[in-house]
Amino acid sequence: MLRLGSRTFTDDQMLVMAIVNRTPDSFYDRGATWEEERALDRVHQVVAEGADIVDIGGVKAAPGEEIPVAEEIRRVAGFVAKVRDAYPDIVISVDTWRAEVGREVCQAGADLLNDAWGGYDPALAEVAAEFDVGLVCTHTGGVRPRTRPHRVHYDDVVQSAIRDTVALAERAVALGVDRSRILIDPAHDFGKTTRHSLEVTRRLNEMTATGWPVLVSLSNKDFVGETLDLPVEERLVGTLAATAVCAWHGARVYRVHQVVETRQVLDMVSSIKGLRAPSRAVRGLA
Amino acid sequence: MITAAAVCPHPPLLLRELTGQHDAAAELRAACRTAVDRVLHGAEHVALIGGAPAVPGTTRPDLAGGLPWSLRVGLRLLDDAQWTGPVELHPVADTTPTEECLRRGQDLAASSRPTALLVLGDGSARRSPKAPGHFDERAHPFDAGLVTALRSGDAQQLAALDADLARDLLAEGRAAWQVLAGAAAAQHTPPRVEVHYADDPYGVMYVVAEWRW
């Protein structure tokens, strides 16, 4: 059972987490939702499309202009409050590694702290415990936030991801975070080569076997682009192929740009697994 | 003694668990439910009559793979109506000649128990290019005759349905309807009839009717 905000999800539900960037420079949308009105429009759209979670971020993952804490708070905290006002029951996640930001967004109504940089700021988990919100525990191989992988090496990337994320999850529990509100994320591309991300995808069942609910963030990432030699705007099909494999292996939450397409893939895989009835079944039965 | 007969189609779609999240046969199932409820009222005994594939080269129903769809659906309709009384199953091989079907109907009518018949049968499955059996121009006239017979309580017209044509048109109700024709012919009066459904939403003709005496 997974609990996020006021919602409870059964073990066979797969959830779509829609990315909403309050950034001028993120790799995929390139500032499309930098203006608050555009970002709110994006929230309305993804909620209408069936997103279960919105993941609001104020700092792009790639290296670039340094964003001070106060600026990150300015970008996301007020916006979280507006989304909360508009949608009392939607699960609101905030993509941040900083405890100070976490505290502000929790006060504004966030339900989940998406610590995309692998516990770089150890106080973030304490904030999750203090506000009784959820926490995403990610694997980066120990790199600093907003750095690109450079000549990284793992003896076994999957074992490393499992060891680090489970350790972060257990630490969070020890700090008082509700066990049913914690997710682990192998963090494709973060501290990883393309082959590492492919291997993590191929062996994702080893991560789901830990029993912790697994979040995957695959959407239009470089490992898809390098695998297919395609620019960022042409990676949807590759993303959805990876999504299907992760769904087959039992991942629970999918952080995405394209909600509708992802939902279709998840529904299809869920039906192939026998967990979801077809929407309408007439063929051969009339 | 036959008290009444409900005529229902038997597409697997009537088993709710097969139709998916959206119920593709809700209206049809409701019509069947109405007919069955009304026909069961006052009955002490139910005879379930449904077509079945034949053991090759014979007129015996092939039950090696379990009950045919007709009887499975019929039993479900009885369950849905919360029928708990005795039920007799009468699978009728689709190769059974008309004369034999009529005779079996007469035998049922000769029973001393007040018996309700639940007769499971489908019309042609070749009513349109997207129908399971594609389009056959003979399908509509065949089904029109069938619907007229069921609407008018006309046992003779049911008895006149052509077995070879029915087989060509994938009309799986012919043998069962002719058992009904035999039973109806043995009654002293013509039935009062109500038709609850006659449509082909998926290219197969479904008719739900109620005959009472």
mmCIF file of C-alpha atoms in Angstrom, chain B residues 90-179:
data_model
loop_
_atom_site.group_PDB
_atom_site.id
_atom_site.type_symbol
_atom_site.label_atom_id
_atom_site.label_comp_id
_atom_site.label_asym_id
_atom_site.label_seq_id
_atom_site.Cartn_x
_atom_site.Cartn_y
_atom_site.Cartn_z
ATOM 1 C CA HIS B 90 -31.446 -29.915 -22.694
ATOM 2 C CA PRO B 91 -28.493 -29.435 -25.022
ATOM 3 C CA VAL B 92 -29.640 -29.871 -28.613
ATOM 4 C CA ALA B 93 -27.038 -30.648 -31.259
ATOM 5 C CA ASP B 94 -27.130 -28.191 -34.131
ATOM 6 C CA THR B 95 -27.415 -31.134 -36.530
ATOM 7 C CA THR B 96 -30.649 -32.354 -34.929
ATOM 8 C CA PRO B 97 -33.341 -32.632 -37.650
ATOM 9 C CA THR B 98 -36.389 -30.435 -37.303
ATOM 10 C CA GLU B 99 -38.702 -33.418 -36.714
ATOM 11 C CA GLU B 100 -36.653 -34.586 -33.780
ATOM 12 C CA CYS B 101 -36.542 -31.066 -32.307
ATOM 13 C CA LEU B 102 -40.326 -30.832 -32.535
ATOM 14 C CA ARG B 103 -40.710 -34.240 -30.886
ATOM 15 C CA ARG B 104 -38.478 -33.217 -28.006
ATOM 16 C CA GLY B 105 -40.622 -30.137 -27.514
ATOM 17 C CA GLN B 106 -43.773 -32.249 -27.419
ATOM 18 C CA ASP B 107 -42.192 -34.509 -24.803
ATOM 19 C CA LEU B 108 -41.423 -31.486 -22.637
ATOM 20 C CA ALA B 109 -44.974 -30.245 -22.943
ATOM 21 C CA ALA B 110 -46.258 -33.652 -21.853
ATOM 22 C CA SER B 111 -44.618 -33.316 -18.453
ATOM 23 C CA SER B 112 -47.058 -33.035 -15.560
ATOM 24 C CA ARG B 113 -44.945 -30.444 -13.741
ATOM 25 C CA PRO B 114 -45.549 -26.735 -14.302
ATOM 26 C CA THR B 115 -42.431 -26.030 -16.332
ATOM 27 C CA ALA B 116 -40.959 -22.780 -17.588
ATOM 28 C CA LEU B 117 -38.763 -23.021 -20.667
ATOM 29 C CA LEU B 118 -35.663 -20.924 -21.091
ATOM 30 C CA VAL B 119 -34.778 -21.212 -24.777
ATOM 31 C CA LEU B 120 -31.351 -19.946 -25.788
ATOM 32 C CA GLY B 121 -30.721 -19.083 -29.393
ATOM 33 C CA ASP B 122 -29.092 -16.499 -31.648
ATOM 34 C CA GLY B 123 -30.039 -15.358 -35.117
ATOM 35 C CA SER B 124 -27.594 -14.978 -37.979
ATOM 36 C CA ALA B 125 -24.019 -13.875 -37.297
ATOM 37 C CA ARG B 126 -23.647 -12.671 -40.900
ATOM 38 C CA ARG B 127 -25.650 -9.483 -40.874
ATOM 39 C CA SER B 128 -22.968 -6.949 -41.854
ATOM 40 C CA PRO B 129 -19.441 -6.735 -43.222
ATOM 41 C CA LYS B 130 -18.147 -6.358 -39.658
ATOM 42 C CA ALA B 131 -20.243 -9.222 -38.292
ATOM 43 C CA PRO B 132 -18.368 -12.267 -36.949
ATOM 44 C CA GLY B 133 -19.284 -14.227 -40.110
ATOM 45 C CA HIS B 134 -19.064 -11.218 -42.472
ATOM 46 C CA PHE B 135 -22.080 -10.368 -44.646
ATOM 47 C CA ASP B 136 -24.472 -12.817 -46.242
ATOM 48 C CA GLU B 137 -27.416 -11.325 -48.092
ATOM 49 C CA ARG B 138 -29.673 -14.155 -46.895
ATOM 50 C CA ALA B 139 -29.152 -13.178 -43.242
ATOM 51 C CA HIS B 140 -31.664 -10.329 -43.043
ATOM 52 C CA PRO B 141 -34.591 -12.209 -44.643
ATOM 53 C CA PHE B 142 -33.863 -15.232 -42.438
ATOM 54 C CA ASP B 143 -33.802 -13.140 -39.262
ATOM 55 C CA ALA B 144 -36.875 -11.172 -40.337
ATOM 56 C CA GLY B 145 -38.797 -14.456 -40.569
ATOM 57 C CA LEU B 146 -37.496 -15.502 -37.199
ATOM 58 C CA VAL B 147 -38.478 -12.223 -35.535
ATOM 59 C CA THR B 148 -41.939 -12.387 -37.087
ATOM 60 C CA ALA B 149 -42.388 -15.932 -35.818
ATOM 61 C CA LEU B 150 -41.293 -14.980 -32.295
ATOM 62 C CA ARG B 151 -43.430 -11.823 -32.281
ATOM 63 C CA SER B 152 -46.533 -13.615 -33.411
ATOM 64 C CA GLY B 153 -46.096 -16.768 -31.330
ATOM 65 C CA ASP B 154 -46.135 -18.740 -34.557
ATOM 66 C CA ALA B 155 -44.854 -22.261 -33.841
ATOM 67 C CA GLN B 156 -45.348 -23.350 -37.443
ATOM 68 C CA GLN B 157 -43.143 -20.571 -38.751
ATOM 69 C CA LEU B 158 -40.409 -21.520 -36.271
ATOM 70 C CA ALA B 159 -40.750 -25.133 -37.332
ATOM 71 C CA ALA B 160 -40.292 -24.035 -40.940
ATOM 72 C CA LEU B 161 -36.830 -22.493 -40.340
ATOM 73 C CA ASP B 162 -34.407 -24.194 -42.710
ATOM 74 C CA ALA B 163 -31.687 -26.079 -40.856
ATOM 75 C CA ASP B 164 -29.106 -25.897 -43.649
ATOM 76 C CA LEU B 165 -29.661 -22.197 -44.192
ATOM 77 C CA ALA B 166 -29.447 -21.563 -40.457
ATOM 78 C CA ARG B 167 -26.121 -23.389 -40.354
ATOM 79 C CA ASP B 168 -24.826 -21.383 -43.332
ATOM 80 C CA LEU B 169 -25.828 -18.164 -41.577
ATOM 81 C CA LEU B 170 -24.254 -19.173 -38.233
ATOM 82 C CA ALA B 171 -27.705 -18.872 -36.653
ATOM 83 C CA GLU B 172 -27.139 -20.985 -33.577
ATOM 84 C CA GLY B 173 -30.738 -20.868 -32.365
ATOM 85 C CA ARG B 174 -32.494 -22.963 -34.965
ATOM 86 C CA ALA B 175 -32.587 -26.306 -33.118
ATOM 87 C CA ALA B 176 -33.563 -24.771 -29.757
ATOM 88 C CA TRP B 177 -36.311 -22.659 -31.321
ATOM 89 C CA GLN B 178 -37.722 -25.731 -32.994
ATOM 90 C CA VAL B 179 -37.863 -27.513 -29.636
#
